[in-house]
Short mmCIF file of C-alpha atoms and ligand atoms in Angstrom, two decimals:
data_model
loop_
_atom_site.label_atom_id
_atom_site.label_comp_id
_atom_site.label_asym_id
_atom_site.label_seq_id
_atom_site.Cartn_x
_atom_site.Cartn_y
_atom_site.Cartn_z
CA MET I 509 64.32 63.05 -5.87
CA ALA I 510 63.47 60.64 -3.10
CA ASP I 511 66.55 58.57 -3.83
CA GLU I 512 68.79 61.59 -3.15
CA LYS I 513 66.73 63.06 -0.32
CA LYS I 514 67.12 60.14 1.94
CA LYS I 515 70.36 58.74 3.37
CA GLY I 516 69.23 55.16 4.09
CA TRP I 517 72.10 52.80 4.76
CA GLU I 518 74.62 55.66 4.58
CA ALA I 519 73.49 57.07 7.90
CA VAL I 520 73.34 53.67 9.68
CA THR I 521 75.73 53.07 12.62
CA GLU I 522 77.36 49.69 13.20
CA GLU I 523 75.00 49.05 16.11
CA GLU I 524 71.93 49.88 13.98
CA LYS I 525 73.19 47.73 11.17
CA ASN I 526 73.43 44.72 13.54
CA ALA I 527 69.86 45.44 14.72
CA ILE I 528 68.66 45.61 11.05
CA MET I 529 70.36 42.34 10.18
CA ASP I 530 69.11 40.50 13.31
CA PHE I 531 65.56 41.67 12.68
CA ALA I 532 65.75 40.44 9.04
CA ASP I 533 66.95 37.00 10.27
CA GLY I 534 63.72 36.69 12.30
CA TYR I 535 61.74 37.85 9.31
CA ILE I 536 63.29 35.23 7.02
CA ASP I 537 62.52 32.52 9.50
CA PHE I 538 58.93 33.76 9.68
CA ILE I 539 58.31 33.73 5.91
CA ASN I 540 59.90 30.32 5.56
CA ALA I 541 57.58 28.95 8.28
CA ALA I 542 54.45 30.72 6.99
CA LYS I 543 53.84 30.46 3.24
CA THR I 544 50.08 30.38 3.35
CA GLU I 545 47.47 32.44 5.22
CA ARG I 546 46.62 29.46 7.44
CA GLU I 547 50.27 28.94 8.31
CA ALA I 548 50.79 32.65 8.93
CA ALA I 549 47.77 32.76 11.23
CA ARG I 550 49.17 29.79 13.14
CA GLU I 551 52.67 31.32 13.49
CA ILE I 552 51.11 34.65 14.61
CA ARG I 553 49.07 32.86 17.18
CA ASN I 554 52.04 30.89 18.48
CA MET I 555 54.16 34.02 18.78
CA ALA I 556 51.29 35.93 20.45
CA ASP I 557 50.74 33.07 22.93
CA ALA I 558 54.48 33.14 23.79
CA ALA I 559 54.16 36.91 24.39
CA GLY I 560 51.27 36.49 26.86
CA PHE I 561 48.32 37.22 24.54
CA GLN I 562 45.10 35.32 25.20
CA ASP I 563 42.05 34.32 23.19
CA ILE I 564 39.54 37.16 23.70
CA GLY I 565 36.74 34.56 23.86
CA GLN I 566 38.24 33.19 27.07
CA MET I 567 38.21 36.62 28.82
CA THR I 568 35.23 37.79 30.83
CA SER I 569 36.55 41.31 31.29
CA LEU I 570 39.51 43.38 30.06
CA LYS I 571 41.63 46.07 31.73
CA PRO I 572 44.41 48.30 30.46
CA GLY I 573 47.49 46.25 29.57
CA ASP I 574 45.56 43.06 28.73
CA LYS I 575 46.62 41.40 25.47
CA VAL I 576 44.15 39.50 23.34
CA TYR I 577 43.62 38.02 19.93
CA TYR I 578 40.73 36.72 17.82
CA ILE I 579 41.46 34.00 15.24
CA ASN I 580 38.93 34.34 12.38
CA HIS I 581 38.32 30.95 10.78
CA GLY I 582 42.04 30.08 10.97
CA LYS I 583 42.92 32.52 8.22
CA SER I 584 42.92 36.00 9.64
CA VAL I 585 43.87 37.34 13.09
CA TYR I 586 42.98 40.47 15.06
CA MET I 587 45.08 41.44 18.08
CA ALA I 588 44.81 44.12 20.67
CA VAL I 589 46.70 45.53 23.70
CA VAL I 590 44.09 47.35 25.81
CA GLY I 591 45.08 50.99 26.43
CA ASN I 592 44.43 53.31 29.35
CA ASP I 593 41.92 55.45 27.38
CA ALA I 594 38.39 54.23 26.80
CA LEU I 595 38.19 52.36 23.49
CA THR I 596 35.64 54.95 22.24
CA GLU I 597 38.56 57.42 22.24
CA GLY I 598 39.80 55.34 19.23
CA PHE I 599 42.45 52.75 18.72
CA ASN I 600 45.74 52.83 16.82
CA ALA I 601 45.93 49.95 14.36
CA VAL I 602 48.36 48.42 11.90
CA GLY I 603 46.60 46.32 9.25
CA ALA I 604 48.43 43.91 6.97
CA HIS I 605 47.36 40.90 4.91
CA ILE I 606 48.67 37.37 5.10
CA ASP I 607 47.38 35.83 1.81
CA CYS I 608 49.65 35.77 -1.22
CA PRO I 609 49.37 35.14 -4.97
CA ARG I 610 49.62 31.41 -5.65
CA LEU I 611 48.14 28.51 -7.53
CA ASP I 612 45.17 26.77 -5.94
CA LEU I 613 44.30 23.19 -6.91
CA LYS I 614 40.93 22.94 -8.57
CA GLN I 615 38.18 20.95 -6.76
CA GLU I 616 38.72 18.02 -9.17
CA PRO I 617 42.39 18.46 -9.89
CA LEU I 618 43.93 15.08 -10.69
CA TYR I 619 44.19 13.63 -14.18
CA GLU I 620 46.52 11.53 -16.32
CA ASP I 621 47.85 12.31 -19.76
CA SER I 622 50.68 10.88 -21.84
CA GLY I 623 52.44 9.09 -19.06
CA LEU I 624 52.18 11.81 -16.44
CA ALA I 625 49.80 12.51 -13.57
CA LEU I 626 48.96 16.25 -13.20
CA PHE I 627 46.97 18.65 -11.06
CA LYS I 628 44.78 21.32 -12.65
CA THR I 629 45.06 24.70 -10.90
CA HIS I 630 43.32 28.02 -10.72
CA TYR I 631 45.58 30.94 -9.94
CA TYR I 632 44.87 33.19 -6.98
CA GLY I 633 45.57 36.89 -7.16
CA GLY I 634 47.32 38.87 -9.87
CA ILE I 635 50.16 36.83 -11.34
CA LYS I 636 52.16 36.93 -14.55
CA LYS I 637 51.49 33.29 -15.45
CA TYR I 638 54.74 32.65 -17.38
CA GLN I 639 56.69 33.30 -14.14
CA TRP I 640 55.19 30.20 -12.46
CA THR I 641 56.36 27.62 -14.99
CA THR I 642 59.56 25.64 -14.29
CA VAL I 643 59.61 26.87 -10.71
CA PRO I 644 59.89 24.09 -8.06
CA LEU I 645 56.62 24.15 -6.12
CA ALA I 646 55.53 22.89 -2.71
CA LEU I 647 51.96 21.95 -1.86
CA HIS I 648 50.49 23.35 1.33
CA GLY I 649 46.96 23.11 2.65
CA VAL I 650 44.24 21.16 4.34
CA VAL I 651 41.79 18.38 3.45
CA ALA I 652 38.46 18.52 5.31
CA PHE I 653 36.63 15.19 5.53
CA ARG I 654 32.91 14.70 5.79
CA ASP I 655 33.20 13.64 9.48
CA GLY I 656 34.78 16.99 10.51
CA ARG I 657 38.36 15.69 10.65
CA THR I 658 41.01 17.68 8.84
CA GLN I 659 44.38 16.64 7.50
CA GLU I 660 47.14 19.12 6.93
CA ILE I 661 49.35 18.77 3.88
CA CYS I 662 52.76 20.27 3.45
CA ILE I 663 55.12 18.64 0.93
CA GLY I 664 58.05 20.12 -0.87
CA GLU I 665 59.63 22.17 1.91
CA ASP I 666 61.85 19.56 3.58
CA GLU I 667 65.04 18.99 1.53
CA ASN I 668 64.17 15.27 1.48
CA ASP I 669 60.69 15.97 0.08
CA PRO I 670 59.98 15.79 -3.62
CA VAL I 671 58.83 19.05 -5.36
CA PHE I 672 56.32 19.73 -8.08
CA LEU I 673 56.64 21.61 -11.36
CA ILE I 674 54.72 23.13 -14.25
CA SER I 675 56.39 22.51 -17.64
CA ASP I 676 57.06 25.14 -20.25
CA LEU I 677 57.99 24.82 -23.96
CA LEU I 678 61.62 24.36 -24.94
CA PRO I 679 62.86 27.36 -27.01
CA HIS I 680 63.42 25.10 -30.06
CA LEU I 681 59.68 24.69 -30.40
CA ALA I 682 58.52 27.98 -28.95
CA ALA I 683 58.63 30.26 -32.00
CA LYS I 684 54.82 30.63 -32.01
CA GLN I 685 54.60 31.02 -28.23
CA ASN I 686 57.41 33.60 -28.26
CA ALA I 687 55.56 35.67 -30.90
CA LYS I 688 52.46 35.91 -28.66
CA LYS I 689 51.85 38.81 -26.29
CA LEU I 690 53.54 38.13 -22.94
CA SER I 691 50.18 37.94 -21.19
CA GLU I 692 49.02 35.18 -23.60
CA GLY I 693 52.20 33.12 -23.76
CA VAL I 694 51.07 30.81 -21.01
CA HIS I 695 47.32 30.28 -20.67
CA GLY I 696 45.80 29.70 -17.21
CA GLU I 697 44.67 26.24 -18.27
CA LYS I 698 48.24 25.29 -18.98
CA LEU I 699 49.29 25.84 -15.33
CA ASN I 700 49.03 22.06 -14.64
CA ILE I 701 51.38 20.67 -12.09
CA ILE I 702 53.30 17.44 -12.71
CA THR I 703 52.73 15.14 -9.83
CA GLY I 704 53.86 11.63 -10.76
CA SER I 705 54.66 9.04 -13.41
CA ILE I 706 54.81 5.53 -11.94
CA PRO I 707 51.74 3.40 -12.86
CA ASP I 708 49.85 1.36 -10.25
CA SER I 709 50.12 -2.09 -11.82
CA GLU I 710 47.04 -3.33 -9.96
CA ALA I 711 44.78 -0.60 -11.39
CA GLU I 712 42.54 -1.37 -14.36
CA GLU I 713 42.82 2.03 -15.99
CA SER I 714 44.37 5.46 -15.43
CA LYS I 715 47.26 3.58 -13.79
CA ILE I 716 49.45 6.60 -13.22
CA LYS I 717 46.68 8.60 -11.64
CA ALA I 718 45.91 5.56 -9.55
CA GLY I 719 49.53 5.41 -8.46
CA VAL I 720 49.28 9.00 -7.15
CA LEU I 721 45.99 8.32 -5.46
CA LYS I 722 47.49 5.33 -3.66
CA ILE I 723 50.28 7.55 -2.25
CA LEU I 724 47.70 10.14 -1.13
CA LYS I 725 45.63 7.45 0.59
CA ASP I 726 48.72 6.06 2.41
CA LYS I 727 50.16 9.40 3.36
CA TYR I 728 47.04 11.49 4.08
CA GLY I 729 44.18 8.98 4.32
CA MET I 730 42.36 10.79 1.51
CA GLU I 731 40.33 9.57 -1.46
CA GLU I 732 40.09 11.38 -4.81
CA GLU I 733 36.65 12.84 -3.91
CA ASP I 734 38.22 14.45 -0.80
CA PHE I 735 39.90 17.05 -3.08
CA THR I 736 36.44 18.61 -3.37
CA SER I 737 36.62 19.81 0.23
CA ALA I 738 40.31 20.65 0.31
CA GLU I 739 42.26 23.84 0.05
CA ILE I 740 45.67 22.99 -1.38
CA GLU I 741 47.92 25.78 -2.55
CA ALA I 742 51.02 25.39 -4.76
CA VAL I 743 53.66 27.88 -3.66
CA PRO I 744 57.31 28.23 -4.56
CA ALA I 745 59.34 25.59 -2.73
CA ALA I 746 62.45 27.82 -2.46
CA ARG I 747 63.38 29.28 0.95
CA ALA I 748 63.81 32.99 1.47
CA ARG I 749 67.48 34.14 1.62
CA SER I 750 69.65 37.19 1.98
CA LEU I 751 70.30 38.86 -1.39
CA GLY I 752 73.48 40.59 -2.67
CA PHE I 753 77.14 40.38 -1.71
CA ASP I 754 76.40 42.54 1.30
CA GLY I 755 73.29 40.60 2.25
CA SER I 756 71.37 43.81 2.46
CA MET I 757 68.14 42.52 0.90
CA VAL I 758 65.77 39.59 1.20
CA ALA I 759 64.77 37.44 -1.79
CA GLY I 760 61.76 35.24 -1.09
CA TYR I 761 58.20 34.29 -1.82
CA GLY I 762 55.20 35.97 -0.21
CA GLN I 763 56.79 39.23 0.90
CA ASP I 764 53.63 40.99 -0.24
CA ASP I 765 52.48 41.33 2.46
CA ARG I 766 54.49 39.44 5.10
CA VAL I 767 57.15 42.09 4.87
CA CYS I 768 54.61 44.39 6.52
CA ALA I 769 52.82 41.81 8.59
CA TYR I 770 55.93 40.70 10.36
CA PRO I 771 57.21 44.15 11.41
CA GLY I 772 53.63 44.93 12.52
CA LEU I 773 53.47 41.78 14.60
CA MET I 774 56.87 42.39 16.19
CA ALA I 775 55.92 46.01 16.99
CA MET I 776 52.82 44.74 18.70
CA LEU I 777 54.66 41.99 20.62
CA ASP I 778 57.41 44.49 21.67
CA LEU I 779 55.08 47.15 23.14
CA ASP I 780 56.68 47.44 26.59
CA THR I 781 54.36 49.75 28.39
CA VAL I 782 50.55 49.99 28.58
CA PRO I 783 49.64 52.22 25.63
CA GLU I 784 47.35 55.26 26.13
CA ARG I 785 45.27 54.30 23.17
CA THR I 786 44.35 50.69 22.56
CA ALA I 787 46.84 49.10 20.05
CA VAL I 788 45.35 46.84 17.39
CA CYS I 789 46.96 44.63 14.74
CA ILE I 790 44.99 43.18 11.85
CA PHE I 791 46.25 40.23 9.74
CA SER I 792 43.66 39.83 7.05
CA ASP I 793 43.07 37.27 4.26
CA LYS I 794 41.78 37.47 0.68
CA GLU I 795 43.37 40.91 0.06
CA GLU I 796 44.74 39.66 -3.24
CA ILE I 797 41.21 38.85 -4.53
CA GLY I 798 39.45 41.96 -3.18
CA SER I 799 39.34 41.45 0.61
CA VAL I 800 36.08 39.41 0.17
CA GLY I 801 34.87 36.44 2.14
CA ASN I 802 34.42 35.89 5.88
CA THR I 803 38.19 36.20 6.44
CA GLY I 804 38.75 39.23 4.23
CA MET I 805 38.85 42.81 5.51
CA ALA I 806 35.28 43.35 4.37
CA SER I 807 34.21 40.70 6.96
CA ARG I 808 32.06 41.99 9.81
CA ASN I 809 33.92 39.62 12.12
CA PHE I 810 36.25 42.55 12.65
CA GLU I 811 33.28 44.42 14.09
CA LEU I 812 32.63 41.42 16.37
CA PHE I 813 36.14 41.67 17.72
CA VAL I 814 35.84 45.40 18.41
CA MET I 815 32.39 44.91 20.01
CA MET I 816 33.95 42.25 22.27
CA LEU I 817 36.69 44.74 23.27
CA LEU I 818 34.01 47.31 24.03
CA GLU I 819 31.79 44.99 26.06
CA LYS I 820 34.65 43.48 28.03
CA THR I 821 36.04 46.90 28.90
CA GLY I 822 32.59 47.83 30.18
CA ILE I 823 31.40 50.10 27.36
CA ILE I 824 27.84 49.41 26.36
CA SER I 825 26.24 52.01 24.10
CA PRO I 826 24.36 51.63 20.84
CA TYR I 827 26.78 53.84 18.98
CA ALA I 828 30.04 52.84 20.77
CA LEU I 829 31.24 50.79 17.84
CA GLN I 830 30.92 53.57 15.29
CA GLN I 831 32.22 56.08 17.75
CA THR I 832 35.32 53.91 18.19
CA PHE I 833 35.86 53.54 14.45
CA SER I 834 35.44 57.23 13.78
CA ALA I 835 38.09 58.14 16.35
CA SER I 836 40.56 55.43 15.25
CA ARG I 837 43.76 55.72 13.22
CA VAL I 838 45.17 52.97 11.00
CA LEU I 839 48.24 52.37 8.99
CA SER I 840 47.29 50.07 6.12
CA ALA I 841 50.52 48.11 6.13
CA ASP I 842 50.89 46.92 2.60
CA VAL I 843 53.75 46.91 0.11
CA THR I 844 54.29 49.34 -2.70
CA ALA I 845 56.34 49.06 -5.88
CA ALA I 846 59.98 49.98 -5.47
CA PHE I 847 61.66 51.89 -8.30
CA ASP I 848 63.22 49.28 -10.66
CA PRO I 849 66.28 50.51 -12.63
CA ASN I 850 65.42 47.92 -15.31
CA TYR I 851 61.98 49.49 -15.85
CA PRO I 852 62.21 53.26 -15.12
CA GLU I 853 59.65 54.00 -17.81
CA VAL I 854 56.64 53.00 -15.64
CA MET I 855 57.67 55.25 -12.73
CA GLU I 856 57.58 58.97 -12.13
CA LYS I 857 60.87 59.41 -10.38
CA GLN I 858 60.01 62.33 -8.16
CA ASN I 859 57.11 60.30 -6.61
CA SER I 860 58.69 56.86 -6.48
CA ALA I 861 59.74 54.64 -3.54
CA PHE I 862 63.40 53.50 -3.61
CA MET I 863 64.94 50.39 -2.07
CA GLY I 864 66.82 51.11 1.07
CA LYS I 865 65.30 54.56 1.67
CA GLY I 866 62.84 53.66 4.33
CA ILE I 867 59.20 52.76 4.86
CA ASN I 868 56.88 54.23 2.21
CA ILE I 869 53.73 56.26 2.54
CA ASN I 870 51.07 56.30 -0.18
CA LYS I 871 48.56 59.06 0.52
CA TYR I 872 46.33 57.34 -2.01
CA THR I 873 46.38 54.24 -4.24
CA GLY I 874 43.85 53.47 -6.95
CA ALA I 875 44.02 54.00 -10.70
CA ARG I 876 42.75 56.35 -13.42
CA GLY I 877 42.11 59.46 -11.40
CA LYS I 878 42.52 57.84 -7.93
CA SER I 879 39.49 55.61 -8.55
CA GLY I 880 39.26 53.15 -5.70
CA ALA I 881 41.50 55.17 -3.40
CA SER I 882 40.49 56.13 0.09
CA ASP I 883 42.97 59.11 -0.12
CA ALA I 884 44.00 59.95 3.42
CA ASN I 885 43.21 63.29 4.94
CA ALA I 886 46.15 65.75 4.93
CA GLU I 887 45.74 66.33 8.66
CA PHE I 888 46.25 62.61 9.32
CA VAL I 889 49.26 62.44 7.02
CA GLY I 890 50.74 65.35 8.95
CA GLN I 891 50.10 63.64 12.25
CA VAL I 892 51.84 60.46 11.04
CA ARG I 893 54.86 62.48 9.81
CA GLY I 894 55.08 63.96 13.31
CA ILE I 895 54.97 60.54 14.94
CA PHE I 896 57.62 59.14 12.56
CA ASP I 897 59.97 62.14 12.92
CA ALA I 898 59.80 62.01 16.67
CA ALA I 899 60.73 58.30 16.59
CA GLY I 900 63.57 58.74 14.06
CA VAL I 901 61.80 56.66 11.36
CA GLU I 902 63.20 57.06 7.85
CA TYR I 903 60.23 57.26 5.38
CA GLN I 904 59.46 58.32 1.83
CA PHE I 905 56.36 59.16 -0.18
CA SER I 906 55.32 57.61 -3.49
CA GLU I 907 52.62 56.73 -5.94
CA LEU I 908 52.41 53.24 -7.42
CA GLY I 909 53.70 54.07 -10.94
CA LYS I 910 53.08 56.95 -13.30
CA VAL I 911 49.64 58.46 -13.75
CA ASP I 912 47.50 56.14 -15.93
CA GLU I 913 50.25 53.50 -16.02
CA GLY I 914 48.28 51.09 -13.85
CA GLY I 915 47.49 51.01 -10.17
CA GLY I 916 46.48 48.87 -7.25
CA GLY I 917 44.65 48.83 -3.98
CA THR I 918 44.91 47.63 -0.38
CA ILE I 919 42.61 47.09 2.64
CA ALA I 920 42.73 50.85 3.29
CA TYR I 921 39.41 51.74 1.71
CA LEU I 922 37.53 49.11 3.71
CA LEU I 923 38.77 50.59 7.01
CA ALA I 924 38.12 54.15 5.75
CA ASP I 925 34.59 53.09 4.86
CA ARG I 926 34.12 52.28 8.52
CA GLY I 927 35.05 55.81 9.42
CA MET I 928 38.67 55.47 10.48
CA ASN I 929 41.53 57.69 9.40
CA VAL I 930 43.69 55.39 7.25
CA LEU I 931 47.01 55.84 5.51
CA ASP I 932 48.84 53.27 3.32
CA CYS I 933 52.26 52.74 4.76
CA GLY I 934 54.46 49.79 3.84
CA VAL I 935 57.76 48.40 2.66
CA PRO I 936 58.72 48.90 -1.05
CA VAL I 937 59.32 45.64 -2.95
CA LEU I 938 60.77 44.74 -6.30
CA CYS I 939 59.02 42.18 -8.58
CA MET I 940 55.82 42.18 -6.53
CA HIS I 941 53.66 39.06 -6.97
CA ALA I 942 56.52 37.07 -8.62
CA PRO I 943 57.46 33.70 -7.20
CA CYS I 944 60.46 35.47 -5.67
CA GLU I 945 60.09 39.08 -4.46
CA ILE I 946 62.83 41.44 -3.22
CA SER I 947 62.81 43.78 -0.18
CA SER I 948 65.48 45.82 1.61
CA LYS I 949 66.39 44.88 5.18
CA TYR I 950 66.79 48.57 5.89
CA ASP I 951 63.20 49.28 4.92
CA ILE I 952 61.90 46.29 6.88
CA TYR I 953 63.46 47.65 10.02
CA GLN I 954 62.14 51.13 9.37
CA GLY I 955 58.73 49.43 9.06
CA TYR I 956 59.16 47.96 12.50
CA LYS I 957 60.16 51.31 13.95
CA ALA I 958 57.33 53.09 12.19
CA TYR I 959 54.60 50.60 13.24
CA ARG I 960 55.84 50.57 16.85
CA ALA I 961 55.93 54.37 17.10
CA PHE I 962 52.43 54.53 15.53
CA LEU I 963 50.89 51.92 17.88
CA GLN I 964 52.26 53.75 20.88
CA SER I 965 51.30 57.24 19.74
CA VAL I 966 48.87 59.23 21.90
MN1 MN P 1394 49.57 43.57 -0.63
MN1 MN P 1395 49.46 42.07 -3.65
#
């Protein structure tokens, strides 16, 4: 059993424990500052700038040791530290995603009903809808005006800010709701966010809605029609915290997949020597809805970044791009389900990931006979084991749940499609996709060690 095979916290020295806790403090700050993909891209860029990375578009040529990034439409980021070897020898990459399940405002969201103003929403990613009612929410996003100006919105995070909430039925009147299937207890069209209740006395009609619009006009300079070109996301307002008497875990929103993105980023920023193979980090968007769009992993803008790396390191050949991909190795850094003692029935214990037992490897994901899985080559899995063992990384192997119990996917198949060797390798989490998810600080730190060792591997 994986939970017995690995020592985890038991083998940790006092010095290592301090390093684990310090690393987690930085992680908690990061996820509190970056609750949306735009905010995560901005934080990553700020941290990269501070570490001496430069926008690849500003560079005419690149040499070993140069550090660059490409910001893709403000929502995904590609980074590289140029290695000594020619890029066509292949790069080592860690690829995570920075979008999270949430509630997006509809393009015409605002209405008034029975003394309340509300926002209509459309959920993003796979959520259990009932979990999002009666949870204090913050609104994050951007309004894009016709003249090209943009206005950022972030309200509900400062302790002096108001928050927003979706109502749910009181138990006294919920007999029929309680008798429904859990998946039907709260319909998607009932995820309407309460936003105000004071009428605008000067308005002729819809006075409460008018009251909210007046505040939006004053605060953000926006009219009602500007919602049509806005991206506003409702996310849990709570801040991430340490969990448990011993503070050994992190409870917070958006850990899928920032719990892999942050260790990947820190591994990249902490590379202290010029790597032999070029080191690449990918922070992609839209993973939760299939990696689509020009900021998702399917986007060919990643090809553009690699072609820029090739051209600026002096490699010009019609097949250099595919040659590079085919020789490259990637860890698809995404979370997996940790074994939950409350729900052992969905797991096959011998092939489960346990909290506090290290970073997890999924040779394949998918569902119903591995459908949708890229299924890493055994030779590559063996190579990664060698890299991790040499670096003293604690790791475990799992599948996401029992055979035919369900399944999932990551960005792995899109990288494998391009010809790279790809292996899913990430931090196990409990209550994935809930407004508050749980991870182990031990596993987060093993993720950092794993990604760093992999990026530096020859
Ligand atoms: Mn994920
Ligand atoms: Mn996910």
